[in-house]
PDB file of C-alpha atoms and ligand atoms in Angstrom:
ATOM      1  CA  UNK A   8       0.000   0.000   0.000  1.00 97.00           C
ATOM      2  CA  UNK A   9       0.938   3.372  -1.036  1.00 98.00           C
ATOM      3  CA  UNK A  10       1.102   6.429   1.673  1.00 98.00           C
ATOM      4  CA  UNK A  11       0.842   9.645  -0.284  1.00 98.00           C
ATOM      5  CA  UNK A  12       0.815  12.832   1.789  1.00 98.00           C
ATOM      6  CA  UNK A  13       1.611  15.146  -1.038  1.00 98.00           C
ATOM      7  CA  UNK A  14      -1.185  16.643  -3.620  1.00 98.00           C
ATOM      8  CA  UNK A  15       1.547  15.918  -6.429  1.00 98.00           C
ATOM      9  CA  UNK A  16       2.429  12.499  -5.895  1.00 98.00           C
ATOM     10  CA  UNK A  17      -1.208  11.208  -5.527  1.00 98.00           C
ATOM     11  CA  UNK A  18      -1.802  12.920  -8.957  1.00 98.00           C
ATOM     12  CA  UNK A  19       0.749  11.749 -10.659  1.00 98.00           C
ATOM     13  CA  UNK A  20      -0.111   8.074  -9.313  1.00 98.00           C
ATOM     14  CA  UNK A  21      -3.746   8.489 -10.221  1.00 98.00           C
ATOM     15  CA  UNK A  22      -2.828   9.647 -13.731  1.00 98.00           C
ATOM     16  CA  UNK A  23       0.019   6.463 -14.054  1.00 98.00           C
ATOM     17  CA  UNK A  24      -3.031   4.369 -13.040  1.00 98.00           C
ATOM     18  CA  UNK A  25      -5.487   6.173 -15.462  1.00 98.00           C
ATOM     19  CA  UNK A  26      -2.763   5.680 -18.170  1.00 98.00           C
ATOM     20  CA  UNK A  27      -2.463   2.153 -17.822  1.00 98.00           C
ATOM     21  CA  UNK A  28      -6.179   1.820 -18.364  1.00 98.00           C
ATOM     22  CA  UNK A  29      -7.010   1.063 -14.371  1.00 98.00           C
ATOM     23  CA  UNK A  30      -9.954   1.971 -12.846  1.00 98.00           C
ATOM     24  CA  UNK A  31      -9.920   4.041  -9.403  1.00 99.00           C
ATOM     25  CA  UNK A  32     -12.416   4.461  -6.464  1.00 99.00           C
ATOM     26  CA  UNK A  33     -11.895   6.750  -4.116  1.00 99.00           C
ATOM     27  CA  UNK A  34     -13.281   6.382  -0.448  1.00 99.00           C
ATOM     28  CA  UNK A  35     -13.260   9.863   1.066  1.00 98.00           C
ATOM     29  CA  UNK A  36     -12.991   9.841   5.094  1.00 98.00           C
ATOM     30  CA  UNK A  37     -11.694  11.839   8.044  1.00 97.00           C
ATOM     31  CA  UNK A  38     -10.263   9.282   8.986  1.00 97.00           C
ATOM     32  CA  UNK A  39     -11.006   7.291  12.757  1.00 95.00           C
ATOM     33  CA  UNK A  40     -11.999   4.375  10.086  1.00 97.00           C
ATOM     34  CA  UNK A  41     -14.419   1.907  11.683  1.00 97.00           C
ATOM     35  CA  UNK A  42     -16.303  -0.961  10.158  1.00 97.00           C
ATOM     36  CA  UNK A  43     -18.295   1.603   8.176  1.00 98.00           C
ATOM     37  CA  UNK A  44     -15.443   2.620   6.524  1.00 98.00           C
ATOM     38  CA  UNK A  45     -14.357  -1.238   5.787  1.00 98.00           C
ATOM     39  CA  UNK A  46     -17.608  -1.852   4.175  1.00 98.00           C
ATOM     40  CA  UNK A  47     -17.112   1.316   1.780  1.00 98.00           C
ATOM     41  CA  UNK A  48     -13.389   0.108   1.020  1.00 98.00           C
ATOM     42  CA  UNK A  49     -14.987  -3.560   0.602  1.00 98.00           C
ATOM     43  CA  UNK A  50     -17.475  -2.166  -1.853  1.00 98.00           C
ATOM     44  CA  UNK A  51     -14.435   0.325  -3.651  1.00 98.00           C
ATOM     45  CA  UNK A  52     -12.592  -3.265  -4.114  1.00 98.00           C
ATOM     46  CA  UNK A  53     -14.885  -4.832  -5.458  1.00 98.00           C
ATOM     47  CA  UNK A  54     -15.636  -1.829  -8.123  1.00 97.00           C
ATOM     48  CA  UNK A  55     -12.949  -0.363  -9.291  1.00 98.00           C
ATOM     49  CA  UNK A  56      -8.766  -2.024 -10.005  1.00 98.00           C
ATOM     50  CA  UNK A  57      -7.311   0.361  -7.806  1.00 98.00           C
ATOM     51  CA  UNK A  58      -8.836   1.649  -3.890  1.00 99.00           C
ATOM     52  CA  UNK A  59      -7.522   5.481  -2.675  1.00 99.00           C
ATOM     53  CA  UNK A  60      -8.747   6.393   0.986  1.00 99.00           C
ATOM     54  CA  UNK A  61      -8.470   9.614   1.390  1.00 98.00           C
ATOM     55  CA  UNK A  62      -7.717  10.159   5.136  1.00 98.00           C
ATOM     56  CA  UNK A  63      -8.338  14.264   5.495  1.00 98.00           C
ATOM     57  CA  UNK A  64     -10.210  16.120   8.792  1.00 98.00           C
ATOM     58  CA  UNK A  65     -11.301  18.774   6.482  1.00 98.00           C
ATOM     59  CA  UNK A  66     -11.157  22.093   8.937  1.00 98.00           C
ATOM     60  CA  UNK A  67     -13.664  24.277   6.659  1.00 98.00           C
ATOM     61  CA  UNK A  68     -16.741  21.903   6.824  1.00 98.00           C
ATOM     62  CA  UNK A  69     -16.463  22.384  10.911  1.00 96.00           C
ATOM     63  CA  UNK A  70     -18.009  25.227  12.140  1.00 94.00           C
ATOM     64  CA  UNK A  71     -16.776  27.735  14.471  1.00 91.00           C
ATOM     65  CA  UNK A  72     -18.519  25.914  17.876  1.00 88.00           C
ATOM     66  CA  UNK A  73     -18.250  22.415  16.623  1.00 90.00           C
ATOM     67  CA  UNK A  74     -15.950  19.961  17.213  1.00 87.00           C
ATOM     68  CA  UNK A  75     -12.800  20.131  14.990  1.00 94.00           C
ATOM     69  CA  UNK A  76     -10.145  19.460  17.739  1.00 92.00           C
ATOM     70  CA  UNK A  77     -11.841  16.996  19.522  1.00 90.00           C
ATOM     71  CA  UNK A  78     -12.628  14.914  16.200  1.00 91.00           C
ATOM     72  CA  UNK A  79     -10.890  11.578  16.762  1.00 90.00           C
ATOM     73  CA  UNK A  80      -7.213  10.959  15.097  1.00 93.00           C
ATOM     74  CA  UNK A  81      -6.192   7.917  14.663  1.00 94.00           C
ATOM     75  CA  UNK A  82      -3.517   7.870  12.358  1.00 95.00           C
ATOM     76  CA  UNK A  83      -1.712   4.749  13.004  1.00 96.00           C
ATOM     77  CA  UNK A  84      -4.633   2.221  13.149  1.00 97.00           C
ATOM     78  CA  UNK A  85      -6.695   3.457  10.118  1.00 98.00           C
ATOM     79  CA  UNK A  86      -3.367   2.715   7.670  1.00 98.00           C
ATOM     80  CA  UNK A  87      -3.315  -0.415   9.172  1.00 98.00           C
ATOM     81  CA  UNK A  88      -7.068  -0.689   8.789  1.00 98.00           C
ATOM     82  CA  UNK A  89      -6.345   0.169   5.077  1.00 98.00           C
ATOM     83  CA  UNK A  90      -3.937  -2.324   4.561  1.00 98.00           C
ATOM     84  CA  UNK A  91      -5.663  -4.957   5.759  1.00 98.00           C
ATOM     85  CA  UNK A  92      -8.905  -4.125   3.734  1.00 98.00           C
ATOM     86  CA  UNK A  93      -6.382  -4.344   0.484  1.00 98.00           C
ATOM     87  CA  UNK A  94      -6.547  -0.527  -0.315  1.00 98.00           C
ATOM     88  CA  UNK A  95      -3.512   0.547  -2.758  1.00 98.00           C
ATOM     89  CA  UNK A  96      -3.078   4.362  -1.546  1.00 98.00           C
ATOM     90  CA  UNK A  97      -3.941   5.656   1.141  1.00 98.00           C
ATOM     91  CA  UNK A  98      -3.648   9.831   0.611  1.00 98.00           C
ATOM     92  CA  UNK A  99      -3.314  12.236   3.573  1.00 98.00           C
ATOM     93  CA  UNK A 100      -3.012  15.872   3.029  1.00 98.00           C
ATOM     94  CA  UNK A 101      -2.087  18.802   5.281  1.00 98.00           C
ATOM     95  CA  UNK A 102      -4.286  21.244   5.566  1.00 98.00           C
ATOM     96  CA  UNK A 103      -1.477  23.780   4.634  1.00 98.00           C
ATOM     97  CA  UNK A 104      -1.576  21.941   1.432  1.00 98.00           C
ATOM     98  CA  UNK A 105      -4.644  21.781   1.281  1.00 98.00           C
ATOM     99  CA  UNK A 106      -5.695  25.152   1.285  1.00 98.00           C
ATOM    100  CA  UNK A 107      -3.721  27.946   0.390  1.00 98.00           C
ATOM    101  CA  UNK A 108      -3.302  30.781   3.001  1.00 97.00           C
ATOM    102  CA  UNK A 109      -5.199  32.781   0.671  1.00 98.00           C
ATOM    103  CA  UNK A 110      -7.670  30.004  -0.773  1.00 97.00           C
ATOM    104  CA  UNK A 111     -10.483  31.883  -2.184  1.00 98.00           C
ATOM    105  CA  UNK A 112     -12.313  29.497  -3.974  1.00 98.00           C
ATOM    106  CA  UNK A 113     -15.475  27.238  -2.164  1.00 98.00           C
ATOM    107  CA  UNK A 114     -18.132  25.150  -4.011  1.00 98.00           C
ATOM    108  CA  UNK A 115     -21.631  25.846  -2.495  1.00 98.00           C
ATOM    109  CA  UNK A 116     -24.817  23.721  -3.387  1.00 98.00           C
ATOM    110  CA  UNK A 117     -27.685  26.082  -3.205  1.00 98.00           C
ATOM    111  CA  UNK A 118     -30.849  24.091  -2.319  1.00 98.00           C
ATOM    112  CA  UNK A 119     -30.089  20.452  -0.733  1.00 98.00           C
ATOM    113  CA  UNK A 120     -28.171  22.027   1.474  1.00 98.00           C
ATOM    114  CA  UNK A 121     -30.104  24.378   3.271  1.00 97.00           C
ATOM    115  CA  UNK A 122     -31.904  21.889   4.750  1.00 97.00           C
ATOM    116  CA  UNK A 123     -31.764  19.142   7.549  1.00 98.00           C
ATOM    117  CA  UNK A 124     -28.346  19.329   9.371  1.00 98.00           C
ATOM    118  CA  UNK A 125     -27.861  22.615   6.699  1.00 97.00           C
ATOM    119  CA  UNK A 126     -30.538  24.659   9.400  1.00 96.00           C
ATOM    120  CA  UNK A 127     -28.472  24.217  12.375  1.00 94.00           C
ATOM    121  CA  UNK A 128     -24.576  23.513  10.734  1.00 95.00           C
ATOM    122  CA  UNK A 129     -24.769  26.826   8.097  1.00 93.00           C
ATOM    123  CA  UNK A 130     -21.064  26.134   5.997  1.00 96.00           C
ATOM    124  CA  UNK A 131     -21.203  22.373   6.345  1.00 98.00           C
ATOM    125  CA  UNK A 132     -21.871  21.046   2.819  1.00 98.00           C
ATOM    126  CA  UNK A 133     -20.032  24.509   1.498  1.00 98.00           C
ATOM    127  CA  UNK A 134     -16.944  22.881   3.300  1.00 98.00           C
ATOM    128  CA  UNK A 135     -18.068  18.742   2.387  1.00 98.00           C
ATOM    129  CA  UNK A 136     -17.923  20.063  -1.594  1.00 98.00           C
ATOM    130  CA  UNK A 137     -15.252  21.831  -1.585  1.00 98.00           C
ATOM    131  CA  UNK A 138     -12.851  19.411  -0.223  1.00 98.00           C
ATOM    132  CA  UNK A 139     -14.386  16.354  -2.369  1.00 99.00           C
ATOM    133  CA  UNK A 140     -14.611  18.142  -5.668  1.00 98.00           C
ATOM    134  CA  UNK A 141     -10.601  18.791  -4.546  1.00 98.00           C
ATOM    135  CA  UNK A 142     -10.620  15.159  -3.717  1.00 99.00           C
ATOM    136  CA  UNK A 143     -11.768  14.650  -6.983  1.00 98.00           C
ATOM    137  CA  UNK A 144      -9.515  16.679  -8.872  1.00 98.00           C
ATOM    138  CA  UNK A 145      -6.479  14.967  -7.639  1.00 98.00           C
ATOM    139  CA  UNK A 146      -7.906  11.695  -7.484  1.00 98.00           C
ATOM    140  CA  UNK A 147      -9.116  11.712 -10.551  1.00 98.00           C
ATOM    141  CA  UNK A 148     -11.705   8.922  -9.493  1.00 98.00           C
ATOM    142  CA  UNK A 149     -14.382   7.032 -11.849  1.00 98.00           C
ATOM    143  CA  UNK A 150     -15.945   5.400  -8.546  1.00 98.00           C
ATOM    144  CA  UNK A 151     -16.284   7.198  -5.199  1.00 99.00           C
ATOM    145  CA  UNK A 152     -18.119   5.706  -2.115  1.00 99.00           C
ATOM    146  CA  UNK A 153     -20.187   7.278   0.638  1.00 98.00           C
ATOM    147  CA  UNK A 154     -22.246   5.551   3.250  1.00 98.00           C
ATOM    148  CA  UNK A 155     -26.220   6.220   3.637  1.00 98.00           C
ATOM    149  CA  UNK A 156     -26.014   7.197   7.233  1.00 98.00           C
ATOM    150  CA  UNK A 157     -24.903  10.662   5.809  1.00 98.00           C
ATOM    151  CA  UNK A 158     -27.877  10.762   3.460  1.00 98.00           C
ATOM    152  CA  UNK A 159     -27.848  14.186   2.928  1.00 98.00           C
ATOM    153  CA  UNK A 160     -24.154  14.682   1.913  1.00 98.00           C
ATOM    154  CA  UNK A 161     -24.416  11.984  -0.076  1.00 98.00           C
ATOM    155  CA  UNK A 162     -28.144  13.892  -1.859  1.00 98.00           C
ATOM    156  CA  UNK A 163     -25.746  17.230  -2.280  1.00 98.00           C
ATOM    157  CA  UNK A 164     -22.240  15.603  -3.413  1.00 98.00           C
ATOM    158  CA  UNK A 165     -24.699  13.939  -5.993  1.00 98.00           C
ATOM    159  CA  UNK A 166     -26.166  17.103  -7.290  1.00 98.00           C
ATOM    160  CA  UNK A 167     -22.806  18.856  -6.905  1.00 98.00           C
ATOM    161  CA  UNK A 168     -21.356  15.898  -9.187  1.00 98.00           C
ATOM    162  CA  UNK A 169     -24.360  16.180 -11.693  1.00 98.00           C
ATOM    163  CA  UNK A 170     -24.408  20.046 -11.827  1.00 98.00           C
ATOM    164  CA  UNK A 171     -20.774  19.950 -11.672  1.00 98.00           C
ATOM    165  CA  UNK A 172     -20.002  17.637 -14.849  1.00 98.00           C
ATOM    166  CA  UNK A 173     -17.770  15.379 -12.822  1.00 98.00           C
ATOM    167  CA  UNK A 174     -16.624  12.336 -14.380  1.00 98.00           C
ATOM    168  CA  UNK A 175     -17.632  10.045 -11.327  1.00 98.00           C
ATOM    169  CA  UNK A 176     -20.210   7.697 -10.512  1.00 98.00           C
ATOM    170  CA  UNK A 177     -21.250   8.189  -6.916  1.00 98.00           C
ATOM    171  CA  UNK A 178     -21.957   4.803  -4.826  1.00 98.00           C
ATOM    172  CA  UNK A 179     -23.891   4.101  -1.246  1.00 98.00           C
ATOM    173  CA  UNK A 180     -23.466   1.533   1.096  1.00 98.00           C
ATOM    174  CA  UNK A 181     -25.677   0.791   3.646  1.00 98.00           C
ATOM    175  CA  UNK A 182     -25.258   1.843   7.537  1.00 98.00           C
ATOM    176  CA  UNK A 183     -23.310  -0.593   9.015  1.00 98.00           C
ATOM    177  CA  UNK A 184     -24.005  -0.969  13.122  1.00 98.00           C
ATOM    178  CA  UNK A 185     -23.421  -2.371  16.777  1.00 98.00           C
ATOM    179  CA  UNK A 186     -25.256  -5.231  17.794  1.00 98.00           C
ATOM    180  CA  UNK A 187     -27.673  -2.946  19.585  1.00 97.00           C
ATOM    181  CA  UNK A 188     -28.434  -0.418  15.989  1.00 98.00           C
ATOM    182  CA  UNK A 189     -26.245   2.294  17.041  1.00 98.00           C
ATOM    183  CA  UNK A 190     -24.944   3.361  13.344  1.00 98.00           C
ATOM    184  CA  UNK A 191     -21.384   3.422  13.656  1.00 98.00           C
ATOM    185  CA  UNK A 192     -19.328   7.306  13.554  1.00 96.00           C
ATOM    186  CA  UNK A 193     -16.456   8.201  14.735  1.00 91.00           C
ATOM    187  CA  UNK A 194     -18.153  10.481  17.095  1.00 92.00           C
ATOM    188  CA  UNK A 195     -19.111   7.593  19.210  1.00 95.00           C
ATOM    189  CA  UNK A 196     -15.803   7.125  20.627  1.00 92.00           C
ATOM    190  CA  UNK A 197     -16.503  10.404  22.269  1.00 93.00           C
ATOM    191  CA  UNK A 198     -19.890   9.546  24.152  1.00 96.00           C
ATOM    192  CA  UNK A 199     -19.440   8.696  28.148  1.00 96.00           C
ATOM    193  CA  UNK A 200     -20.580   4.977  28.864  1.00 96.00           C
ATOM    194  CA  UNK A 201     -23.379   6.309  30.582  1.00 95.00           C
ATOM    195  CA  UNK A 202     -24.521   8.110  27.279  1.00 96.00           C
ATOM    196  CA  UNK A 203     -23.263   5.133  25.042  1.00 96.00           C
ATOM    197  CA  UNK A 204     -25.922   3.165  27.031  1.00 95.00           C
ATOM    198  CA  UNK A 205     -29.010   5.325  25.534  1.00 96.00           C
ATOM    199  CA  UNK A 206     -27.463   5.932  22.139  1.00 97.00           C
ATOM    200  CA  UNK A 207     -29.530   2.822  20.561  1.00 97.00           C
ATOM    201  CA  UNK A 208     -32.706   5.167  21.330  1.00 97.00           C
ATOM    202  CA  UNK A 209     -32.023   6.791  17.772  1.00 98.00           C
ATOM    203  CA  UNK A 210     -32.496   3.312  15.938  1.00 98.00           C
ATOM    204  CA  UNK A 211     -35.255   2.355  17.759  1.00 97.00           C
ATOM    205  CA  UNK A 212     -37.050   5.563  16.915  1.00 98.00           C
ATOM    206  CA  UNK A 213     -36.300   5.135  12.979  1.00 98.00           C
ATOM    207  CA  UNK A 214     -37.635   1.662  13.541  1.00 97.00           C
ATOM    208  CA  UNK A 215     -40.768   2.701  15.489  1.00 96.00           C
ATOM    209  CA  UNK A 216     -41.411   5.025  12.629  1.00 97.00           C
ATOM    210  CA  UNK A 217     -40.512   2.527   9.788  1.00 94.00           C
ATOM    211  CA  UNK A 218     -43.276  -0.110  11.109  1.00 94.00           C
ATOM    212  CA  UNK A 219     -45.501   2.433  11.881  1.00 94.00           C
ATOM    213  CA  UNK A 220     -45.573   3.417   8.192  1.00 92.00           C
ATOM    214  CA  UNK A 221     -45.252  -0.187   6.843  1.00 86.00           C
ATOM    215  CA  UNK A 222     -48.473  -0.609   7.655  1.00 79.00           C
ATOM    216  CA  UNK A 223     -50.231   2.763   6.665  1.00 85.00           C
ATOM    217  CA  UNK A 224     -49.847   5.587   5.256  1.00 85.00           C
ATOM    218  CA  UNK A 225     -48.436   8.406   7.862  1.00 94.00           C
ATOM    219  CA  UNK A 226     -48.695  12.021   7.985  1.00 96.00           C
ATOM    220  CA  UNK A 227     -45.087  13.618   9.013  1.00 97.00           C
ATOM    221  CA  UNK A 228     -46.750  14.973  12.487  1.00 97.00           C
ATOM    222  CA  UNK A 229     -47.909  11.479  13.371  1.00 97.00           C
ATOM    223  CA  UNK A 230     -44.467  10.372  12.462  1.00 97.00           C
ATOM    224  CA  UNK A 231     -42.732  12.729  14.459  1.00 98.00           C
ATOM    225  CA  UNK A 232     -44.495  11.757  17.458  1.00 97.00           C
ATOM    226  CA  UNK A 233     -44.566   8.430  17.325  1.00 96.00           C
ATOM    227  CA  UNK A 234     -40.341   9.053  17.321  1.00 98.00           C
ATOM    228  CA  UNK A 235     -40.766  11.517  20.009  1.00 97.00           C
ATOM    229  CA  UNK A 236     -42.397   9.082  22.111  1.00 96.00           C
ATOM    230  CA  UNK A 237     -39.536   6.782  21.762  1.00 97.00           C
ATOM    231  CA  UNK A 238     -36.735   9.094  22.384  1.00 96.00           C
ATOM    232  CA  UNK A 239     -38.720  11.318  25.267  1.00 94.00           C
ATOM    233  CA  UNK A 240     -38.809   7.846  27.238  1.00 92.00           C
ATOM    234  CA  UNK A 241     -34.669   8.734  27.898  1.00 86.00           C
ATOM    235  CA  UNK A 242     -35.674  12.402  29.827  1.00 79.00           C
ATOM    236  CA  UNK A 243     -33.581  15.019  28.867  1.00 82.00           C
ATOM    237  CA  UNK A 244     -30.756  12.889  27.918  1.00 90.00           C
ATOM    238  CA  UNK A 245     -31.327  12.851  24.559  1.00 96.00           C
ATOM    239  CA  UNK A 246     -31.943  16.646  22.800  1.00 96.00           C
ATOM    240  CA  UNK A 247     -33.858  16.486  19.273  1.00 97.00           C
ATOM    241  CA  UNK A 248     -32.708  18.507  16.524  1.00 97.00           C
ATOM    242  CA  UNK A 249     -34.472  17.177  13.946  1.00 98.00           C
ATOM    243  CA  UNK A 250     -37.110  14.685  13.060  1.00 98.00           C
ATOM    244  CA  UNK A 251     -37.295  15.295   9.351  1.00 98.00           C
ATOM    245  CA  UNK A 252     -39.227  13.223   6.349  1.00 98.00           C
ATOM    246  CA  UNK A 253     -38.314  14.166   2.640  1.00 98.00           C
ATOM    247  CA  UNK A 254     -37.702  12.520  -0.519  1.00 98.00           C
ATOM    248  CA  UNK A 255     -34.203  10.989  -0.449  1.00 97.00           C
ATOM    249  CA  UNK A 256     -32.600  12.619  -3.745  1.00 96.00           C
ATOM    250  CA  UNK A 257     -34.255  15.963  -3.474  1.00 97.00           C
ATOM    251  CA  UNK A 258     -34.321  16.350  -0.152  1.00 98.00           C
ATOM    252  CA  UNK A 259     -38.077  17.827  -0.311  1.00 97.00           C
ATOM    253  CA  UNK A 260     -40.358  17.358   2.316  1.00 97.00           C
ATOM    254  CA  UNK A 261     -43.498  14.863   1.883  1.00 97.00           C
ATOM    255  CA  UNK A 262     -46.911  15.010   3.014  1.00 96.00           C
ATOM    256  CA  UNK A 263     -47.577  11.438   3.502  1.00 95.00           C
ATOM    257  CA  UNK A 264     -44.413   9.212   4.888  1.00 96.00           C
ATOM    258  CA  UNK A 265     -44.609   5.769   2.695  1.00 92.00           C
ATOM    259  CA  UNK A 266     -42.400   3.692   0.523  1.00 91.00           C
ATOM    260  CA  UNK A 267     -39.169   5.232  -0.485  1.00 95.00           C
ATOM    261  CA  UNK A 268     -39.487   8.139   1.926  1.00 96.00           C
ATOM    262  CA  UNK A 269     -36.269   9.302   3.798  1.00 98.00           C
ATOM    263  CA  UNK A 270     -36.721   9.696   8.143  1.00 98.00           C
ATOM    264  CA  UNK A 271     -33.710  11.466   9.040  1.00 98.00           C
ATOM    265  CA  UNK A 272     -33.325  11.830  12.676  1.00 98.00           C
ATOM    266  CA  UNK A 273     -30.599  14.241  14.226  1.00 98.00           C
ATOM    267  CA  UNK A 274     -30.158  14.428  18.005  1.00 97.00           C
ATOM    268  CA  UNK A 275     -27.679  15.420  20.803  1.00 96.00           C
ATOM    269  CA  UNK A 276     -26.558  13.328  23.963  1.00 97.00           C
ATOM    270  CA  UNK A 277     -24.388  15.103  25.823  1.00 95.00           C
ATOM    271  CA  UNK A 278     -22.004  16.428  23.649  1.00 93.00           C
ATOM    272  CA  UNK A 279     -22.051  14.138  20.543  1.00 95.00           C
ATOM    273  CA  UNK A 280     -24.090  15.125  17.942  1.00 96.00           C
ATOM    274  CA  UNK A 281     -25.327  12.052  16.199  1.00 97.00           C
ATOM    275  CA  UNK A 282     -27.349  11.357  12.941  1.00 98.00           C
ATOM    276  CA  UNK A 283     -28.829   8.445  11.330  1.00 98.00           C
ATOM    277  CA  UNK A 284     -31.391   7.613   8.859  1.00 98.00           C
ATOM    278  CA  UNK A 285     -33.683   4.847   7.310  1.00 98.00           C
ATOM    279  CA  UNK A 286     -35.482   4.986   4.224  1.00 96.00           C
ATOM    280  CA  UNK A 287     -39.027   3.507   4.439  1.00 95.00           C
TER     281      UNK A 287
HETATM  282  O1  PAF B 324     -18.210  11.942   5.456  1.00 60.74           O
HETATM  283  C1  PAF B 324     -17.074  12.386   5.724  1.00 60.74           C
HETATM  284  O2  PAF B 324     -16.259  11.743   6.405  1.00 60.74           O
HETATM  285  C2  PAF B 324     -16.687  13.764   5.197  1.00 60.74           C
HETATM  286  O3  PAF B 324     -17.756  14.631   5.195  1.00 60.74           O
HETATM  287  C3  PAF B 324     -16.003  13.704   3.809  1.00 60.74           C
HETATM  288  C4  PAF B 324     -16.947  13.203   2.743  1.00 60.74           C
HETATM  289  C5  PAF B 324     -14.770  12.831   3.868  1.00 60.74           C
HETATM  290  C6  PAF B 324     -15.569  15.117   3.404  1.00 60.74           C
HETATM  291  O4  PAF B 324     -14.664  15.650   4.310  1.00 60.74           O
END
């Protein structure tokens, strides 16, 4: 396995690979790789002749009160991760490289963005396109993977992609979880044990909600509270941000919940902000 850290040697490797009539698939991370991330590598394999993971914790999709320097760094285990998954480069940046002291230049998706997680983390998806289209352009992938339990970046790095011309097909895996349905993110490593404990609530919520609308059709409201119910039963531990129900490519909300329809769920405990999805 290859460790590139510099923009120019990952180019030219991409472009050697291109030229030798290889495919590539790029799996984009910030790295603290997980099972999640093995499944997207596993499907990149699979896909494509040759697997980059990009390993980058992209400062400029964080905003100013979030948690950039507490987001986990685990260096060391996630190339060994990599090389046991069979990946060929791994590529990790500096931010200096990067961006430019005086990088001027951001790619902003105008409508998918604004809502869900866009309400509450303004600059997010700015920061998420920016750095992939970069990604992109140095990659120079035909494949990249994302993972469905960020359904929304993967709705806007679609459009982005589509409105964008790029040469790429974009892939999703499904959530991969713990035994109990708590989606895997590296921001679990940062809940207490006490607030690991209630974490499951999310998935049992989405599941609540799923068989509720298995079985009939279900106004949004009556979604809501049947989720409500379910996570209200943990007190105050658990703080709702969202409880949203929209159309999975366009993000647009629907007025009856019922096959095909996106719940997204986004909550707090403690510190940790945590997301995760299901699609009906
Ligand atoms: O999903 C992530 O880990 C990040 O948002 C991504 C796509 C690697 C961009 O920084």
């Amino acid at each position: 396995m290859r460790r590139l850290s510099s923009i120019c040697a990952m180019r030219k490797q991409a472009q050697a690979w291109r030229d030798s009539g290889l495919s590539i698939a790029l799996v984009p991370t910030m790295g603290a790789l997980h099972a999640g991330h093995a499944a997207l590598m596993r499907r990149a394999r699979r896909l494509a002749d040759r697997v980059v993971v990009s390993v980058f914790v992209n400062p400029i999709q964080f905003g100013p009160r979030e948690d950039l320097a507490q987001y986990p760094r685990t260096a060391k285990r996630d190339a060994a991760l990599c090389r046991d998954m069979g990946v060929d480069a791994i590529f990790f940046p500096s931010v200096a490289d990067m961006y430019a002291a005086d990088h001027s230049v951001f790619v902003e998706e105008t409508a998918l963005s604004r809502t869900l997680c866009g309400r509450t983390r303004s600059g997010h998806f700015r920061g998420v396109c920016t750095v992939v289209l970069k990604l992109f352009n140095i990659v120079q992938p035909h494949f990249a993977v994302f993972g469905q339990k960020d359904a929304q970046q993967v709705a806007v790095v679609r459009r982005m992609a589509r409105d964008l011309n790029c040469p790429v097909r974009i892939l999703v895996v499904p959530t991969v979880r713990e035994s109990d349905g708590l989606a895997l993110s590296s921001r679990n490593a940062r809940l207490t044990p006490a607030e690991r404990a209630v974490a499951p609530a999310l998935w049992r919520a989405l599941q609540a909600a799923r068989r509720l609308c298995r079985s009939k059709r279900c106004s949004p409201p009556a979604v809501r509270k049947e989720m409500e119910a379910v996570l209200r039963a943990y007190g105050r531990t658990i703080a709702i941000e969202y409880i949203e129900m929209a159309e999975p490519r366009t993000l647009r909300p629907v007025q009856t919940v019922g096959r095909g329809t996106l719940i997204a769920l986004a909550a707090r405990i403690g510190t940790v902000r945590l997301i995760d999805n299901v699609v009906v």
